[in-house]
Tab-separated table of C-alpha atoms and ligand atoms in Angstrom:
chain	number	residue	atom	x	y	z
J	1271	UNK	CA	189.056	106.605	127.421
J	1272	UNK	CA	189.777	105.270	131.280
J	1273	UNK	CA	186.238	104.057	133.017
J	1274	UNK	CA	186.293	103.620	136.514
J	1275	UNK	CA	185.186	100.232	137.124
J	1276	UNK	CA	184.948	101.228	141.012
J	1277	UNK	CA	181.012	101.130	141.678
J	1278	UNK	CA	180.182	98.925	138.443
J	1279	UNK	CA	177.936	96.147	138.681
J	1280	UNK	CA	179.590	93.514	136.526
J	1281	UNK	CA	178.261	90.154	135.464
J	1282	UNK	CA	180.715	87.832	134.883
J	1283	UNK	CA	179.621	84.514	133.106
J	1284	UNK	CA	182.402	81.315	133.807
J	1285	UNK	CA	183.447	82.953	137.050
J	1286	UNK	CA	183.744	79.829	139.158
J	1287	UNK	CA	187.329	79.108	137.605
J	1288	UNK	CA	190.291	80.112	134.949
J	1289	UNK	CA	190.176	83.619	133.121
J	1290	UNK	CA	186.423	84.412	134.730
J	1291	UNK	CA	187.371	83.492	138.289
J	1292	UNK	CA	190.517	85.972	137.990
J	1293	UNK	CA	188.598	88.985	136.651
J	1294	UNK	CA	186.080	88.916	138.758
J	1295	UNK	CA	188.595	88.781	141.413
J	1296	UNK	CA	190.694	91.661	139.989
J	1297	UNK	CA	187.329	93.631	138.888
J	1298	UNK	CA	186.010	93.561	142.630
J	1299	UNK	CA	189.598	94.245	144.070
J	1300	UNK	CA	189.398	97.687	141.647
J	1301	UNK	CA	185.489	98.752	143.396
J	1302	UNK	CA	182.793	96.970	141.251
J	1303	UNK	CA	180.208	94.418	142.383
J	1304	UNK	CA	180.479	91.466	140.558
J	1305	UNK	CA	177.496	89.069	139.891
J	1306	UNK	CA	178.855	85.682	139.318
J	1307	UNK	CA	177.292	83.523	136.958
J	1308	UNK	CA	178.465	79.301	136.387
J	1309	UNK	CA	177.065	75.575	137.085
J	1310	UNK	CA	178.968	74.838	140.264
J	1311	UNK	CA	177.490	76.621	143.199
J	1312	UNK	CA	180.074	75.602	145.402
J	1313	UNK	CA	183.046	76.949	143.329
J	1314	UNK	CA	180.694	80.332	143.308
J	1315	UNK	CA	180.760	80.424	146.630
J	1316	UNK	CA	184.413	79.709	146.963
J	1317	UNK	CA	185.010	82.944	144.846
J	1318	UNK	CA	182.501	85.260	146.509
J	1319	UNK	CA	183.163	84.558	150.089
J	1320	UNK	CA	187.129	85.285	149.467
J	1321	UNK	CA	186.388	88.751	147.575
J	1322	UNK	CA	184.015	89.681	150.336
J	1323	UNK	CA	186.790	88.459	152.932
J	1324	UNK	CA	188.923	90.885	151.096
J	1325	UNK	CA	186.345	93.719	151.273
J	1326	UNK	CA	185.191	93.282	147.933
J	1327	UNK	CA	181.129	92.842	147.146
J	1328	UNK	CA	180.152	90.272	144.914
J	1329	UNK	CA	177.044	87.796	144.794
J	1330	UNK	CA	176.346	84.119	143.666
J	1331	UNK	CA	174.342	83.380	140.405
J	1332	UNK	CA	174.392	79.701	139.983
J	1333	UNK	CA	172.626	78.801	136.381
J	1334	UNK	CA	173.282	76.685	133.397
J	1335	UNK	CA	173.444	78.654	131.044
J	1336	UNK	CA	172.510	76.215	128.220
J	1337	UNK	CA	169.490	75.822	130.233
J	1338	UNK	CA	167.091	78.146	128.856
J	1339	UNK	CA	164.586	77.742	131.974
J	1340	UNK	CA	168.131	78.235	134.384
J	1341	UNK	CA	168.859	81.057	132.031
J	1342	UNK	CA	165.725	82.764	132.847
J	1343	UNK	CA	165.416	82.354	136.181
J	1344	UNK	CA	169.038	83.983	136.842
J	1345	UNK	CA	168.596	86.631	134.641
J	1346	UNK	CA	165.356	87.654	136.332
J	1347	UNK	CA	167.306	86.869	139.589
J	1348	UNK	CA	169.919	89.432	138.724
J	1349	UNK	CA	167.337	91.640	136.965
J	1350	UNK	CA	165.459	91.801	140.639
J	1351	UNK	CA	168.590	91.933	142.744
J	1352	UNK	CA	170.792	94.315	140.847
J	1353	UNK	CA	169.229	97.921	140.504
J	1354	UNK	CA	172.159	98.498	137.380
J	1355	UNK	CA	174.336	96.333	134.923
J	1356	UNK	CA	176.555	98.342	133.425
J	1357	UNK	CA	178.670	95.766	132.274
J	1358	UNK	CA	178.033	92.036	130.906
J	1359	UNK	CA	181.412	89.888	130.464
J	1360	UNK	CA	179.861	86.213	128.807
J	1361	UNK	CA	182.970	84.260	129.171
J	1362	UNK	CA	181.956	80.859	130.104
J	1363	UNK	CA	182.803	78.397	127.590
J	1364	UNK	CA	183.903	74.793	126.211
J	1365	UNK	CA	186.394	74.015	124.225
J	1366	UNK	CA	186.738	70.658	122.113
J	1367	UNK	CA	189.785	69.814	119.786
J	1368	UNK	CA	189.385	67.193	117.532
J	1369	UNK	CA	189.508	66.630	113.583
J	1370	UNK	CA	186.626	67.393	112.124
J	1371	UNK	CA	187.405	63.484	110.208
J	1372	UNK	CA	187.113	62.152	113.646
J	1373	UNK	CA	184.019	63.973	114.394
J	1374	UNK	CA	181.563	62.610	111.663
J	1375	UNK	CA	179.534	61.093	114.227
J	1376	UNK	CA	179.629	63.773	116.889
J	1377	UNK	CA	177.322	66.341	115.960
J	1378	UNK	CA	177.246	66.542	119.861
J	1379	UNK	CA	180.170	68.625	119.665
J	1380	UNK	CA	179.203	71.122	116.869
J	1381	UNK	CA	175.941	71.735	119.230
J	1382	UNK	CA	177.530	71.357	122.983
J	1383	UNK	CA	180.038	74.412	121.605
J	1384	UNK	CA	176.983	76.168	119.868
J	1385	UNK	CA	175.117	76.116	123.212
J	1386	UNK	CA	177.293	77.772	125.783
J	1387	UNK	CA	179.897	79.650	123.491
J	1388	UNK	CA	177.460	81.268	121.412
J	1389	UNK	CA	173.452	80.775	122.160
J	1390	UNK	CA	174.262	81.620	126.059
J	1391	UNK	CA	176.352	84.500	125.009
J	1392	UNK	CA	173.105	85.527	122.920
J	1393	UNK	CA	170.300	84.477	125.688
J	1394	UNK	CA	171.778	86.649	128.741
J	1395	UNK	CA	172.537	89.638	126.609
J	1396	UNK	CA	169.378	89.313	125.025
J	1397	UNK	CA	168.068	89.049	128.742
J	1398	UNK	CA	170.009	92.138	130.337
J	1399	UNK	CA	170.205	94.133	127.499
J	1400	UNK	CA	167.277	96.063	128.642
J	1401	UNK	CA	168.418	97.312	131.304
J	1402	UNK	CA	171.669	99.205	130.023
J	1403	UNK	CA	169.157	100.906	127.320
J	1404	UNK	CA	166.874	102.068	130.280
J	1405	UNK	CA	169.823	103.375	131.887
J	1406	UNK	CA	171.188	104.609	128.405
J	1407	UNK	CA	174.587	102.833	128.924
J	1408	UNK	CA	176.141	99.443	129.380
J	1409	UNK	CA	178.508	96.976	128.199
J	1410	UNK	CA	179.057	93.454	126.845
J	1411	UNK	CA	182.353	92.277	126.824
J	1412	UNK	CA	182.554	89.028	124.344
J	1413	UNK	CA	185.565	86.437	124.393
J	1414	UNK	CA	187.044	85.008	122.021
J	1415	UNK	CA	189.647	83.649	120.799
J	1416	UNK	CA	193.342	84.506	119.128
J	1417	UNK	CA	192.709	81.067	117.429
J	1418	UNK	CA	189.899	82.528	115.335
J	1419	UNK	CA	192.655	84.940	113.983
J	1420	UNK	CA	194.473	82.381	112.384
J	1421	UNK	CA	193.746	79.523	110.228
J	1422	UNK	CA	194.470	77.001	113.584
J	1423	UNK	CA	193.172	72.958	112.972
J	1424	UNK	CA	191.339	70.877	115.181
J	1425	UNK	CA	189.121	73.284	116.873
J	1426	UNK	CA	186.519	73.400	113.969
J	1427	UNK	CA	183.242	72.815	116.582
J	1428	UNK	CA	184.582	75.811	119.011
J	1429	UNK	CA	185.909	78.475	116.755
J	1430	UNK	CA	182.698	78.304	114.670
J	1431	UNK	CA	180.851	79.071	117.838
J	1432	UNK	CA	183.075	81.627	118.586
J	1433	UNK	CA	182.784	83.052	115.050
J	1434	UNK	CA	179.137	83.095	115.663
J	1435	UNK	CA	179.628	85.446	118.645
J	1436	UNK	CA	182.187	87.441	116.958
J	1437	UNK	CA	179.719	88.208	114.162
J	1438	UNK	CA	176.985	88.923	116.608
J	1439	UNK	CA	179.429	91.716	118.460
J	1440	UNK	CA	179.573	93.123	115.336
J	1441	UNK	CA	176.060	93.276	115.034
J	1442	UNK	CA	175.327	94.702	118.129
J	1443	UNK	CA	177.678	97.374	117.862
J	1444	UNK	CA	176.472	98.135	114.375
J	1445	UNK	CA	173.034	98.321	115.678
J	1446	UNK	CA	173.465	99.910	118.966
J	1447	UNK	CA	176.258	102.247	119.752
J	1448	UNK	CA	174.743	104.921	119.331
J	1449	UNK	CA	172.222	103.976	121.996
J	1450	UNK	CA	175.199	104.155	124.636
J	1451	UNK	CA	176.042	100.191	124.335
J	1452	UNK	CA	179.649	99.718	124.520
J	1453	UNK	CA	180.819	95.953	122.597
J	1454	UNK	CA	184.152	94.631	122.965
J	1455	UNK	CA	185.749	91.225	122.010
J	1456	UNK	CA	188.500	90.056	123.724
J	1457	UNK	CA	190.521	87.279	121.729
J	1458	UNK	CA	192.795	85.549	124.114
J	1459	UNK	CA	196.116	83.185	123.410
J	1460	UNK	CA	196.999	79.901	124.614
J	1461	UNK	CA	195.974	80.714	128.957
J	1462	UNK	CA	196.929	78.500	131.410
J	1463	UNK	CA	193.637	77.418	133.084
J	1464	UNK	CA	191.057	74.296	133.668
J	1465	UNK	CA	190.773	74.674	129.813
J	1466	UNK	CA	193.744	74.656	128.722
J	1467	UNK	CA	194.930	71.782	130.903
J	1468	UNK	CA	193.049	69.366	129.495
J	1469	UNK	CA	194.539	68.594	126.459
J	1470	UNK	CA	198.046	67.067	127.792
J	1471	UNK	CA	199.658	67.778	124.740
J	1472	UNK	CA	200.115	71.488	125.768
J	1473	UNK	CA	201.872	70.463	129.055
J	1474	UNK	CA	205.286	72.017	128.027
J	1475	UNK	CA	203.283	74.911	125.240
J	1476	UNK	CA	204.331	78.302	126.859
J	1477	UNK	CA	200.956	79.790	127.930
J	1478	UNK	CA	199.634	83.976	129.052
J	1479	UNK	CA	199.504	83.385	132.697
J	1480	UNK	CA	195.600	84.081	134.087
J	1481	UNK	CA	196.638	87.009	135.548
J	1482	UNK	CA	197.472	88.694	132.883
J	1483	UNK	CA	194.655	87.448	130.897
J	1484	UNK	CA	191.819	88.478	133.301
J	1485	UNK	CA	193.727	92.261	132.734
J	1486	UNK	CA	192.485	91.759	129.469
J	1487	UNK	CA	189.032	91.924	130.871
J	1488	UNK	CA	189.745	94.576	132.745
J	1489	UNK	CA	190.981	96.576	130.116
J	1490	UNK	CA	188.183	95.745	127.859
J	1491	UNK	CA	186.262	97.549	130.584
J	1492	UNK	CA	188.411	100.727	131.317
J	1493	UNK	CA	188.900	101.423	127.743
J	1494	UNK	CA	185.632	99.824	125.898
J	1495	UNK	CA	187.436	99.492	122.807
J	1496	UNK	CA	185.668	96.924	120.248
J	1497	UNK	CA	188.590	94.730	120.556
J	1498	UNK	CA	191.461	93.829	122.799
J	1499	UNK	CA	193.981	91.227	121.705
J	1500	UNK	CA	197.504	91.233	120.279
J	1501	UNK	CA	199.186	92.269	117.069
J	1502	UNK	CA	199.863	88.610	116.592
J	1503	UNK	CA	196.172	88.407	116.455
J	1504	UNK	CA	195.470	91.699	114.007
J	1505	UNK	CA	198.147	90.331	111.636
J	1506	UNK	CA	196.757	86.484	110.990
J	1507	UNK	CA	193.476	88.146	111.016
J	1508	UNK	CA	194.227	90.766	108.195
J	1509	UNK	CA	196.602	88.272	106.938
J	1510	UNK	CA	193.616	85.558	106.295
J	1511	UNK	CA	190.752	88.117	105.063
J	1512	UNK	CA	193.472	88.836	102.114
J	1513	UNK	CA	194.427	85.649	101.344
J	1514	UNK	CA	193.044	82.360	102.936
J	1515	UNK	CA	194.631	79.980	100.481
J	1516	UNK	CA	198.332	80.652	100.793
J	1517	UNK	CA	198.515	81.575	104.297
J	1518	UNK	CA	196.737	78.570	105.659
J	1519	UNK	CA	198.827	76.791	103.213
J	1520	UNK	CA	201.865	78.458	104.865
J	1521	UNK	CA	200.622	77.634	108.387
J	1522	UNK	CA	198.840	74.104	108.331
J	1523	UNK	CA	202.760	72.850	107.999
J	1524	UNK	CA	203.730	74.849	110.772
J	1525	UNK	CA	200.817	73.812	113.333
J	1526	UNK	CA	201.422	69.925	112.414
J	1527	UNK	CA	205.077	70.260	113.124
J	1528	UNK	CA	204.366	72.051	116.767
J	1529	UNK	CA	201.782	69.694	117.294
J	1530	UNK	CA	204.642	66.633	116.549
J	1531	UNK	CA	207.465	68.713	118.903
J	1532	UNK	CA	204.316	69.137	121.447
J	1533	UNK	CA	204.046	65.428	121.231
J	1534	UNK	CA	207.698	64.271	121.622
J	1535	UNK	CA	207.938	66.316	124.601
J	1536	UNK	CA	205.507	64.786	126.387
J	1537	UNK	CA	207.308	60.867	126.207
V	2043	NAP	N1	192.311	78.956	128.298
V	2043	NAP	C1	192.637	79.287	127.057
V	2043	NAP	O1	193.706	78.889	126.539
V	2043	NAP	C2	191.742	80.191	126.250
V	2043	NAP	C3	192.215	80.666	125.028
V	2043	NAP	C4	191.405	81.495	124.258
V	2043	NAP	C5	190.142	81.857	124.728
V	2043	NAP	N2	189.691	81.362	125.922
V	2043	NAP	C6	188.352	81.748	126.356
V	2043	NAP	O2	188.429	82.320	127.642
V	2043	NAP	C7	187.206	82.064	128.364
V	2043	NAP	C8	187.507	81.479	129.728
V	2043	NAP	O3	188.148	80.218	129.542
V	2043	NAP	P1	188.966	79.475	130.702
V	2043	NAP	O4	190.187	78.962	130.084
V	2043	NAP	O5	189.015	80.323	131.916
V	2043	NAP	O6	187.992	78.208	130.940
V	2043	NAP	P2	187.596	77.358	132.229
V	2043	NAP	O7	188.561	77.520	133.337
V	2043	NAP	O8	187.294	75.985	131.714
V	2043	NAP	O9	186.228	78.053	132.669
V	2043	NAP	C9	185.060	77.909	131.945
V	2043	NAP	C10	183.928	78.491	132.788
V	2043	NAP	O10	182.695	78.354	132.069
V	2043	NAP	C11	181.707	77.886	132.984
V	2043	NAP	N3	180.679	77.151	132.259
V	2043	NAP	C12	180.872	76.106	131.389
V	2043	NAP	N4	179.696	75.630	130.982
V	2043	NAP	C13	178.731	76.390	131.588
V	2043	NAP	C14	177.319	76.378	131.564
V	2043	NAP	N5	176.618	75.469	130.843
V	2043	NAP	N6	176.642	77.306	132.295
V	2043	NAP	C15	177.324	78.213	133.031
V	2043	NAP	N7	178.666	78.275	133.101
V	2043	NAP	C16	179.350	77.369	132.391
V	2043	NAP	C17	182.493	76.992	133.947
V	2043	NAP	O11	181.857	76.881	135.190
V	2043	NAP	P3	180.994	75.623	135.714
V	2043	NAP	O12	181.710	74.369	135.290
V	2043	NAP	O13	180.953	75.839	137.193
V	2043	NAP	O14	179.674	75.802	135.070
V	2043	NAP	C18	183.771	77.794	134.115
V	2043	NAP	O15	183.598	78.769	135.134
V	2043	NAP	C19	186.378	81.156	127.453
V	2043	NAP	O16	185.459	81.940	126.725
V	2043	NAP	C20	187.403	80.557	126.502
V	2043	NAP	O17	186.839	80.180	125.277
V	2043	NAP	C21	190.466	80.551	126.693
C-alpha cells in the first residue's frame, strides 16, 4: 500500500523539536497540513512559520498534554478548526534513565513517564478518534521504542509507559480495523535529538540521524503497516517472548560493558 500523504491533515504531538519537529517538516514538504501539538508556543511557531515560508500549511496547537483541561481545550480547538484528521502521530514524550535501586523514592518518575508517554497518547486519541470513524478512516501512528524490543536496563519508568501504549495499539487495532482505523507503532533506535542529548554518556554512541527517523513517520503513514522498525528490533523481540531468562542473561553483560566503554570515552 502507498497513501498519499499530499492533502492529509496530520496531528503531530512533540512537534516543537527532535523526531516530531522533522516529520512534520518532511510530512508538510510531501502536501499534508500538519497540526502541531507541544508546551512551547514559541518553538511551535518557529516550526510553522518556516513550513509556511516554504509553501507548506501547518497550524499551532500549543497544549500540555498531561494537562487534562489543556488536553481538552486543544482537542476541541483542532476538532473546530480542522474539518478532517486522517492521521494522529502522538510522539511527544520523556525519557528518564535511572536504576530502578536508585529510584525507590521517585515514584515521580514512574508517573511523569505514565503521563505524557502513555495517558496523553490515550487522552487525544480518545479525543479525535471520533472523527476518523465519522469519516470512516483515520490513523494513529504510536512511537515507541527499539528499547522495548530488548531486555535494555535503566529505562524501567519509560519503557513501561511505552509498553502501556504498545499494548493499547494492539487493542485498538484489535478492536477497530475493521472500522477503517489504521494503527501503527513505530519503535525507533538510539536518534540523535534534545532526548537523546541529555544523557552525556551517549556523546560518542553512534545514533539514526533525525532525518532518517522522521522517514519512519512518514512511512508509517504511506504504508500503514502495524509496525515499522528494524530487524534488530523483530529479532530481540521474538528473541525475548521465547526466552526471557537466557537472553537477558546473555545481554545484561553486554549493556554494562557498553555502558563502561560509553563511560571511558567520555574522560
Ligand atoms: N531520541 C531517541 O533516541 C529516541 C529513541 C527511541 C524512541 N524515541 C521516541 O521518539 C519520540 C520523539 O522523541 P525525540 O527524541 O524527538 O524527543 P524530544 O526532542 O525531547 O521531543 C519531545 C517532544 O515532546 C514534547 N512534549 C514533552 N512533554 C510534553 C507535554 N507535557 N505536552 C506536550 N508536548 C510535550 C516536547 O515539546 P515541549 O517541550 O515544547 O512541550 C517535544 O516537542 C518520543 O516518543 C521518544 O520516546 C526517541
Amino acid at each position: 500500500m502507498h497513501v498519499d500523504v499530499s492533502g492529509k491533515t496530520i496531528v503531530i504531538t512533540g512537534a516543537s523539536s527532535g523526531i516530531g519537529e522533522t516529520a512534520a517538516r518532511q510530512l508538510a514538504a510531501a502536501g499534508a497540513k500538519v497540526c502541531l501539538v507541544a508546551r512551547r508556543e514559541d518553538e511551535l511557531d518557529r516550526v510553522r512559520e518556516d513550513i509556511v515560508r516554504a509553501g507548506g500549511m501547518a497550524w499551532s496547537y500549543p497544549a500540555d498534554l498531561t494537562d487534562e483541561a489543556s488536553l481538552s481545550a486543544v482537542s476541541g480547538r483542532i476538532l473546530v478548526e480542522q474539518s478532517r484528521i486522517d492521521v494522529l502521530v502522538n510522539n511527544a514524550a520523556h525519557s528518564i534513565r535511572r536504576p530502578i535501586s536508585e529510584a525507590l523514592d521517585r515514584l515521580h518518575d514512574y508517573q511523569r513517564t505514565i503521563n505524557i508517554n502513555y495517558l496523553a497518547a490515550v487522552g487525544l486519541t480518545l479525543k479525535l478518534l471520533p472523527r476518523m470513524l465519522e469519516q470512516g478512516e483515520g490513523q494513529v501512528v504510536n512511537i515507541s521504542t527499539l528499547s522495548s524490543q530488548v531486555p535494555i536496563p535503566l529505562f524501567s519508568a519509560y519503557l513501561a509507559s511505552k509498553a502501556a501504549l504498545e499494548s493499547f495499539s494492539r487493542s485498538m487495532l484489535a478492536e477497530l480495523s475493521d472500522q477503517g482505523i489504521a494503527v501503527s507503532l513505530v519503535y525507533f533506535p538510539m536518534v540523535r535529538t534534545p532526548m537523546s542529548n541529555r544523557t552525556s554518556l551517549y556523546r560518542h554512541m553512534p545514533m539514526m540521524n533525525v532525518d532518517k527517523a522522521a522517514g519512519w513517520i512518514v512511512r508509517a503513514i504511506q504504508t500503514r503497516d502495524a509496525r515499522v522498525g528494524s530487524p534488530v528490533g523483530t529479532l530481540g523481540s521474538l528473541a525475548l517472548a521465547a526466552l526471557p531468562g537466557p537472553v537477558t542473561r546473555l545481554t545484561q553483560p553486554l549493556f554494562r560493558q557498553m555502558d563502561k566503554r560509553l563511560a571511558a570515552r567520555l574522560k
